[in-house]
PDB file of C-alpha atoms in Angstrom:
ATOM      1  CA  GLY A   1      98.194  70.667  89.889  1.00 55.00           C
ATOM      2  CA  GLN A   2      99.983  68.950  92.854  1.00 59.00           C
ATOM      3  CA  GLN A   3      97.509  68.189  95.472  1.00 74.00           C
ATOM      4  CA  VAL A   4      98.435  68.060  99.005  1.00 87.00           C
ATOM      5  CA  MET A   5      96.530  66.302 101.729  1.00 93.00           C
ATOM      6  CA  GLN A   6      95.875  66.544 105.241  1.00 96.00           C
ATOM      7  CA  ILE A   7      94.769  65.740 107.942  1.00 96.00           C
ATOM      8  CA  PRO A   8      92.806  66.048 110.282  1.00 97.00           C
ATOM      9  CA  GLN A   9      92.124  69.790 109.599  1.00 95.00           C
ATOM     10  CA  TYR A  10      91.232  69.841 114.049  1.00 96.00           C
ATOM     11  CA  GLN A  11      92.124  67.467 116.614  1.00 97.00           C
ATOM     12  CA  HIS A  12      91.468  68.624 120.503  1.00 97.00           C
ATOM     13  CA  VAL A  13      92.482  66.448 122.897  1.00 97.00           C
ATOM     14  CA  GLN A  14      93.182  66.406 126.654  1.00 98.00           C
ATOM     15  CA  GLU A  15      96.817  66.982 127.997  1.00 98.00           C
ATOM     16  CA  GLY A  16      97.938  63.457 127.754  1.00 98.00           C
ATOM     17  CA  GLU A  17      97.376  62.029 125.300  1.00 98.00           C
ATOM     18  CA  ASP A  18      98.798  61.298 121.556  1.00 98.00           C
ATOM     19  CA  PHE A  19      98.713  63.397 118.629  1.00 98.00           C
ATOM     20  CA  THR A  20      98.730  62.241 114.644  1.00 98.00           C
ATOM     21  CA  THR A  21      98.555  64.152 111.529  1.00 98.00           C
ATOM     22  CA  TYR A  22      98.810  63.085 108.121  1.00 98.00           C
ATOM     23  CA  CYS A  23     100.272  64.775 105.336  1.00 97.00           C
ATOM     24  CA  ASN A  24      99.510  62.794 101.022  1.00 96.00           C
ATOM     25  CA  SER A  25     101.169  63.666  98.413  1.00 93.00           C
ATOM     26  CA  SER A  26      99.848  62.457  94.779  1.00 88.00           C
ATOM     27  CA  THR A  27     103.280  62.790  93.558  1.00 90.00           C
ATOM     28  CA  THR A  28     106.648  61.429  94.673  1.00 92.00           C
ATOM     29  CA  LEU A  29     108.278  63.005  96.905  1.00 90.00           C
ATOM     30  CA  SER A  30     112.205  63.876  96.935  1.00 88.00           C
ATOM     31  CA  ASN A  31     111.550  65.635 100.882  1.00 90.00           C
ATOM     32  CA  ILE A  32     108.844  66.598 103.402  1.00 93.00           C
ATOM     33  CA  GLN A  33     109.290  69.732 105.644  1.00 93.00           C
ATOM     34  CA  TRP A  34     106.811  70.326 109.125  1.00 96.00           C
ATOM     35  CA  TYR A  35     106.384  73.681 110.432  1.00 96.00           C
ATOM     36  CA  LYS A  36     104.361  74.414 113.290  1.00 97.00           C
ATOM     37  CA  GLN A  37     102.592  77.802 113.958  1.00 96.00           C
ATOM     38  CA  ARG A  38     101.282  78.466 117.531  1.00 96.00           C
ATOM     39  CA  PRO A  39      98.325  81.015 117.654  1.00 94.00           C
ATOM     40  CA  GLY A  40      98.714  84.539 116.733  1.00 93.00           C
ATOM     41  CA  GLY A  41     102.861  84.153 115.503  1.00 95.00           C
ATOM     42  CA  HIS A  42     104.236  82.631 112.586  1.00 96.00           C
ATOM     43  CA  PRO A  43     105.760  79.310 110.599  1.00 96.00           C
ATOM     44  CA  VAL A  44     108.682  77.678 112.779  1.00 96.00           C
ATOM     45  CA  PHE A  45     110.419  75.237 111.217  1.00 94.00           C
ATOM     46  CA  LEU A  46     111.039  71.658 112.793  1.00 96.00           C
ATOM     47  CA  ILE A  47     112.054  69.213 110.584  1.00 95.00           C
ATOM     48  CA  GLN A  48     112.888  67.945 107.420  1.00 93.00           C
ATOM     49  CA  LEU A  49     112.587  64.563 105.843  1.00 94.00           C
ATOM     50  CA  VAL A  50     114.551  63.594 102.793  1.00 93.00           C
ATOM     51  CA  LYS A  51     115.088  59.150 102.952  1.00 95.00           C
ATOM     52  CA  SER A  52     112.223  56.734 102.825  1.00 96.00           C
ATOM     53  CA  GLY A  53     111.005  55.166 105.629  1.00 97.00           C
ATOM     54  CA  GLU A  54     112.664  57.712 107.652  1.00 97.00           C
ATOM     55  CA  VAL A  55     111.809  58.660 111.332  1.00 98.00           C
ATOM     56  CA  LYS A  56     113.205  61.094 113.193  1.00 98.00           C
ATOM     57  CA  LYS A  57     112.358  61.912 116.162  1.00 98.00           C
ATOM     58  CA  GLN A  58     112.656  65.241 118.756  1.00 97.00           C
ATOM     59  CA  LYS A  59     111.776  64.621 122.014  1.00 97.00           C
ATOM     60  CA  ARG A  60     108.235  63.419 122.523  1.00 98.00           C
ATOM     61  CA  LEU A  61     107.678  64.319 118.250  1.00 98.00           C
ATOM     62  CA  THR A  62     108.471  62.071 116.286  1.00 98.00           C
ATOM     63  CA  PHE A  63     107.945  61.794 112.410  1.00 98.00           C
ATOM     64  CA  GLN A  64     108.096  59.469 109.415  1.00 98.00           C
ATOM     65  CA  PHE A  65     108.335  59.456 105.943  1.00 97.00           C
ATOM     66  CA  GLY A  66     106.411  57.066 104.725  1.00 97.00           C
ATOM     67  CA  GLU A  67     108.145  53.716 102.138  1.00 96.00           C
ATOM     68  CA  ALA A  68     107.126  55.072  98.739  1.00 96.00           C
ATOM     69  CA  LYS A  69     107.545  59.250  99.910  1.00 95.00           C
ATOM     70  CA  LYS A  70     104.080  59.947  98.956  1.00 95.00           C
ATOM     71  CA  ASN A  71     103.253  60.486 102.603  1.00 96.00           C
ATOM     72  CA  SER A  72     104.196  61.844 105.955  1.00 98.00           C
ATOM     73  CA  SER A  73     103.668  61.678 109.517  1.00 98.00           C
ATOM     74  CA  LEU A  74     103.914  64.090 112.890  1.00 98.00           C
ATOM     75  CA  HIS A  75     103.105  62.116 115.949  1.00 98.00           C
ATOM     76  CA  ILE A  76     103.584  64.204 120.010  1.00 98.00           C
ATOM     77  CA  THR A  77     103.557  61.617 122.297  1.00 98.00           C
ATOM     78  CA  ALA A  78     101.893  62.324 125.408  1.00 98.00           C
ATOM     79  CA  THR A  79     100.409  66.617 124.464  1.00 98.00           C
ATOM     80  CA  GLN A  80     100.985  69.878 126.734  1.00 98.00           C
ATOM     81  CA  THR A  81      99.050  72.684 126.661  1.00 97.00           C
ATOM     82  CA  THR A  82     102.120  73.966 124.663  1.00 97.00           C
ATOM     83  CA  ASP A  83     102.515  72.209 121.485  1.00 98.00           C
ATOM     84  CA  VAL A  84      99.494  74.071 120.811  1.00 98.00           C
ATOM     85  CA  GLY A  85      98.991  75.468 116.960  1.00 97.00           C
ATOM     86  CA  THR A  86      98.958  74.842 113.698  1.00 96.00           C
ATOM     87  CA  TYR A  87     101.605  71.784 111.897  1.00 97.00           C
ATOM     88  CA  PHE A  88     101.970  72.205 109.191  1.00 96.00           C
ATOM     89  CA  CYS A  89     103.099  70.244 106.200  1.00 96.00           C
ATOM     90  CA  ALA A  90     105.486  71.427 103.141  1.00 93.00           C
ATOM     91  CA  LEU A  91     106.797  69.886  98.983  1.00 88.00           C
ATOM     92  CA  GLU A  92     107.908  71.434  96.182  1.00 80.00           C
ATOM     93  CA  TYR A  93     106.118  71.588  93.586  1.00 76.00           C
ATOM     94  CA  GLY A  94     107.469  72.554  90.037  1.00 70.00           C
ATOM     95  CA  ASN A  95     110.380  74.927  92.269  1.00 70.00           C
ATOM     96  CA  LYS A  96     107.798  75.982  94.431  1.00 76.00           C
ATOM     97  CA  LEU A  97     107.169  74.653  97.984  1.00 80.00           C
ATOM     98  CA  VAL A  98     103.062  74.053  98.541  1.00 87.00           C
ATOM     99  CA  PHE A  99     101.427  74.153 102.519  1.00 91.00           C
ATOM    100  CA  GLY A 100      99.500  71.926 103.679  1.00 93.00           C
ATOM    101  CA  ALA A 101      96.224  73.207 104.975  1.00 93.00           C
ATOM    102  CA  GLY A 102      97.320  72.145 108.471  1.00 95.00           C
ATOM    103  CA  THR A 103      96.692  71.166 111.449  1.00 96.00           C
ATOM    104  CA  ILE A 104      95.098  72.931 114.370  1.00 96.00           C
ATOM    105  CA  LEU A 105      95.779  71.035 117.342  1.00 98.00           C
ATOM    106  CA  ARG A 106      93.829  72.362 120.389  1.00 97.00           C
ATOM    107  CA  VAL A 107      95.388  70.587 123.511  1.00 97.00           C
ATOM    108  CA  LYS A 108      92.303  71.071 127.273  1.00 96.00           C
ATOM    109  CA  SER A 109      94.294  71.096 129.777  1.00 92.00           C
TER     110      SER A 109
ATOM    111  CA  ASP B   1     113.091  85.692 117.824  1.00 86.00           C
ATOM    112  CA  SER B   2     113.385  84.440 113.740  1.00 88.00           C
ATOM    113  CA  GLY B   3     115.919  87.265 112.848  1.00 95.00           C
ATOM    114  CA  VAL B   4     113.396  88.019 110.618  1.00 98.00           C
ATOM    115  CA  THR B   5     112.062  91.386 110.624  1.00 98.00           C
ATOM    116  CA  GLN B   6     108.089  92.703 108.788  1.00 98.00           C
ATOM    117  CA  THR B   7     107.243  96.317 108.584  1.00 98.00           C
ATOM    118  CA  PRO B   8     105.188  97.253 109.177  1.00 98.00           C
ATOM    119  CA  LYS B   9     103.343  95.409 112.337  1.00 97.00           C
ATOM    120  CA  HIS B  10     100.079  96.350 110.540  1.00 97.00           C
ATOM    121  CA  LEU B  11      98.009  98.240 107.801  1.00 97.00           C
ATOM    122  CA  ILE B  12      95.061  99.378 107.498  1.00 98.00           C
ATOM    123  CA  THR B  13      93.645 100.969 104.177  1.00 98.00           C
ATOM    124  CA  ALA B  14      91.277 101.209 101.905  1.00 98.00           C
ATOM    125  CA  THR B  15      89.884  99.760  98.640  1.00 98.00           C
ATOM    126  CA  GLY B  16      92.213 100.627  95.279  1.00 98.00           C
ATOM    127  CA  GLN B  17      94.899 101.899  97.590  1.00 98.00           C
ATOM    128  CA  ARG B  18      98.158 100.835  97.016  1.00 98.00           C
ATOM    129  CA  VAL B  19     100.520  99.910  99.758  1.00 98.00           C
ATOM    130  CA  THR B  20     104.332  98.476 100.162  1.00 98.00           C
ATOM    131  CA  LEU B  21     105.519  96.341 102.729  1.00 98.00           C
ATOM    132  CA  ARG B  22     109.290  95.528 103.661  1.00 98.00           C
ATOM    133  CA  CYS B  23     111.221  92.225 104.992  1.00 98.00           C
ATOM    134  CA  SER B  24     115.031  91.939 105.985  1.00 98.00           C
ATOM    135  CA  PRO B  25     116.496  88.645 106.140  1.00 97.00           C
ATOM    136  CA  ARG B  26     118.320  87.534 108.631  1.00 96.00           C
ATOM    137  CA  SER B  27     122.148  87.557 108.634  1.00 94.00           C
ATOM    138  CA  GLY B  28     123.561  86.030 105.656  1.00 90.00           C
ATOM    139  CA  ASP B  29     121.010  84.495 103.920  1.00 93.00           C
ATOM    140  CA  LEU B  30     120.443  85.650 100.529  1.00 91.00           C
ATOM    141  CA  SER B  31     116.532  83.939  99.574  1.00 91.00           C
ATOM    142  CA  VAL B  32     113.902  86.244  99.722  1.00 94.00           C
ATOM    143  CA  TYR B  33     109.862  83.769  99.947  1.00 93.00           C
ATOM    144  CA  TRP B  34     106.647  86.254 100.508  1.00 96.00           C
ATOM    145  CA  TYR B  35     103.837  83.836 101.258  1.00 96.00           C
ATOM    146  CA  GLN B  36     100.230  85.469 101.763  1.00 97.00           C
ATOM    147  CA  GLN B  37      98.274  83.979 104.484  1.00 96.00           C
ATOM    148  CA  SER B  38      94.422  83.846 104.626  1.00 91.00           C
ATOM    149  CA  LEU B  39      91.611  81.094 106.712  1.00 80.00           C
ATOM    150  CA  ASP B  40      90.537  80.090 103.485  1.00 74.00           C
ATOM    151  CA  GLN B  41      92.814  79.879 101.694  1.00 74.00           C
ATOM    152  CA  GLY B  42      96.162  78.085 104.219  1.00 84.00           C
ATOM    153  CA  LEU B  43      99.353  79.680 103.704  1.00 91.00           C
ATOM    154  CA  GLN B  44     100.186  80.437 100.001  1.00 92.00           C
ATOM    155  CA  PHE B  45     103.746  81.310  98.611  1.00 91.00           C
ATOM    156  CA  LEU B  46     103.842  84.578  96.098  1.00 95.00           C
ATOM    157  CA  ILE B  47     107.218  85.016  95.223  1.00 94.00           C
ATOM    158  CA  GLN B  48     110.633  84.019  95.917  1.00 91.00           C
ATOM    159  CA  TYR B  49     114.098  86.121  94.803  1.00 92.00           C
ATOM    160  CA  TYR B  50     117.738  84.709  95.512  1.00 90.00           C
ATOM    161  CA  ASN B  51     120.859  87.152  95.312  1.00 91.00           C
ATOM    162  CA  GLY B  52     117.889  90.224  93.883  1.00 93.00           C
ATOM    163  CA  GLU B  53     117.163  88.163  90.985  1.00 92.00           C
ATOM    164  CA  GLU B  54     113.360  87.275  90.663  1.00 92.00           C
ATOM    165  CA  ARG B  55     113.522  82.579  91.911  1.00 88.00           C
ATOM    166  CA  ALA B  56     110.422  81.362  92.202  1.00 87.00           C
ATOM    167  CA  LYS B  57     107.074  82.667  90.909  1.00 89.00           C
ATOM    168  CA  GLY B  58     103.618  81.172  92.830  1.00 89.00           C
ATOM    169  CA  ASN B  59     100.391  82.023  92.744  1.00 83.00           C
ATOM    170  CA  ILE B  60     100.630  86.213  93.294  1.00 93.00           C
ATOM    171  CA  LEU B  61      98.378  88.403  91.058  1.00 95.00           C
ATOM    172  CA  GLU B  62      99.310  90.545  88.741  1.00 96.00           C
ATOM    173  CA  ARG B  63      98.427  93.702  90.467  1.00 97.00           C
ATOM    174  CA  PHE B  64     101.001  92.209  93.446  1.00 97.00           C
ATOM    175  CA  SER B  65     105.073  93.251  92.619  1.00 97.00           C
ATOM    176  CA  ALA B  66     108.304  92.843  94.681  1.00 97.00           C
ATOM    177  CA  GLN B  67     111.755  92.972  94.415  1.00 97.00           C
ATOM    178  CA  GLN B  68     114.953  92.325  96.413  1.00 97.00           C
ATOM    179  CA  PHE B  69     117.701  94.882  96.654  1.00 97.00           C
ATOM    180  CA  PRO B  70     121.150  94.588  96.978  1.00 96.00           C
ATOM    181  CA  ASP B  71     121.651  95.118 100.894  1.00 96.00           C
ATOM    182  CA  LEU B  72     119.258  91.580 100.126  1.00 96.00           C
ATOM    183  CA  HIS B  73     116.493  93.536 102.134  1.00 97.00           C
ATOM    184  CA  SER B  74     112.722  93.276  99.786  1.00 98.00           C
ATOM    185  CA  GLU B  75     109.454  94.780  99.092  1.00 98.00           C
ATOM    186  CA  LEU B  76     106.673  93.704  98.158  1.00 98.00           C
ATOM    187  CA  ASN B  77     104.166  95.817  96.679  1.00 98.00           C
ATOM    188  CA  LEU B  78     100.235  95.690  95.900  1.00 98.00           C
ATOM    189  CA  SER B  79      98.248  97.589  94.112  1.00 98.00           C
ATOM    190  CA  SER B  80      94.623  98.528  93.875  1.00 98.00           C
ATOM    191  CA  LEU B  81      93.532  96.619  96.849  1.00 98.00           C
ATOM    192  CA  GLU B  82      91.273  94.504  97.107  1.00 97.00           C
ATOM    193  CA  LEU B  83      89.060  93.575 100.385  1.00 96.00           C
ATOM    194  CA  GLY B  84      90.056  90.142  99.599  1.00 95.00           C
ATOM    195  CA  ASP B  85      93.661  90.727  99.460  1.00 96.00           C
ATOM    196  CA  SER B  86      93.153  91.495 103.157  1.00 97.00           C
ATOM    197  CA  ALA B  87      95.281  88.354 104.826  1.00 97.00           C
ATOM    198  CA  LEU B  88      98.293  87.658 106.420  1.00 97.00           C
ATOM    199  CA  TYR B  89     102.044  88.483 104.574  1.00 98.00           C
ATOM    200  CA  PHE B  90     104.561  86.575 105.750  1.00 98.00           C
ATOM    201  CA  CYS B  91     108.377  87.545 104.153  1.00 97.00           C
ATOM    202  CA  ALA B  92     110.903  83.541 105.231  1.00 95.00           C
ATOM    203  CA  SER B  93     114.159  83.586 104.574  1.00 94.00           C
ATOM    204  CA  SER B  94     116.580  80.985 103.842  1.00 91.00           C
ATOM    205  CA  VAL B  95     120.690  80.292 102.524  1.00 85.00           C
ATOM    206  CA  GLY B  96     118.990  79.530  99.263  1.00 71.00           C
ATOM    207  CA  LEU B  97     121.544  77.011  98.436  1.00 61.00           C
ATOM    208  CA  ARG B  98     120.396  73.765  96.511  1.00 58.00           C
ATOM    209  CA  GLU B  99     115.953  73.566  95.346  1.00 59.00           C
ATOM    210  CA  ILE B 100     113.396  75.208  97.725  1.00 58.00           C
ATOM    211  CA  SER B 101     112.107  72.423  99.123  1.00 58.00           C
ATOM    212  CA  TYR B 102     116.214  71.657 100.212  1.00 66.00           C
ATOM    213  CA  ASN B 103     116.105  75.082 102.391  1.00 77.00           C
ATOM    214  CA  GLU B 104     114.623  75.762 105.992  1.00 86.00           C
ATOM    215  CA  GLN B 105     112.496  78.402 105.847  1.00 90.00           C
ATOM    216  CA  PHE B 106     113.005  81.175 109.376  1.00 94.00           C
ATOM    217  CA  PHE B 107     109.616  83.377 108.606  1.00 96.00           C
ATOM    218  CA  GLY B 108     109.158  86.659 110.268  1.00 98.00           C
ATOM    219  CA  PRO B 109     106.664  88.129 112.146  1.00 97.00           C
ATOM    220  CA  GLY B 110     104.233  89.108 109.225  1.00 97.00           C
ATOM    221  CA  THR B 111     102.278  91.895 108.557  1.00 98.00           C
ATOM    222  CA  ARG B 112      98.466  91.877 108.995  1.00 97.00           C
ATOM    223  CA  LEU B 113      97.116  94.191 106.298  1.00 98.00           C
ATOM    224  CA  THR B 114      93.575  95.456 105.724  1.00 97.00           C
ATOM    225  CA  VAL B 115      91.506  96.442 103.499  1.00 97.00           C
ATOM    226  CA  LEU B 116      88.252  98.518 104.574  1.00 96.00           C
TER     227      LEU B 116
END
């Protein structure tokens, strides 16, 4: 079956430090989505990447899609306490959306 | 607020019972998705409906069933409940065009099910 690996599982950073989560697939992807879930909340769509090598930015967030379209990353510059939550990648496999296990981000102020 | 509503917010029931979770998608969205989120299994796709018809099936148990009605709201029925069914159940909706992964999904607030 489809293998989706998301690392790290958990990261605790000092406010102002950078944060990166990685998503790796065992197969070539057509596209990948990223979602954020705040503690006690529901997943919220952040972005979709489609093109090989694509880089998209949303303020302090930078999303990358690998050249081989088998991996992706989400990088947050200078984390803030509002960034806490779980970040999920999501990809399609057999007409189903498969979510990574998520990376839990905690920010110390 | 995503525009997706789910009821009830919390549900506590006993093993062996049957419950129905309800979801109303965003206005204009034709697709509804159901997910189960538990601590050990993460976010698991259960099933998708598009304009009243089943479109994709995930890890949905035979004890679970769903349907989408003509007004596009959806219900997830869980029967013969077991302790392990305790989880957060999310509904999401999207416009529903193209393949599943090209659709931005809008999640509802979820229903927390506790089976005692």
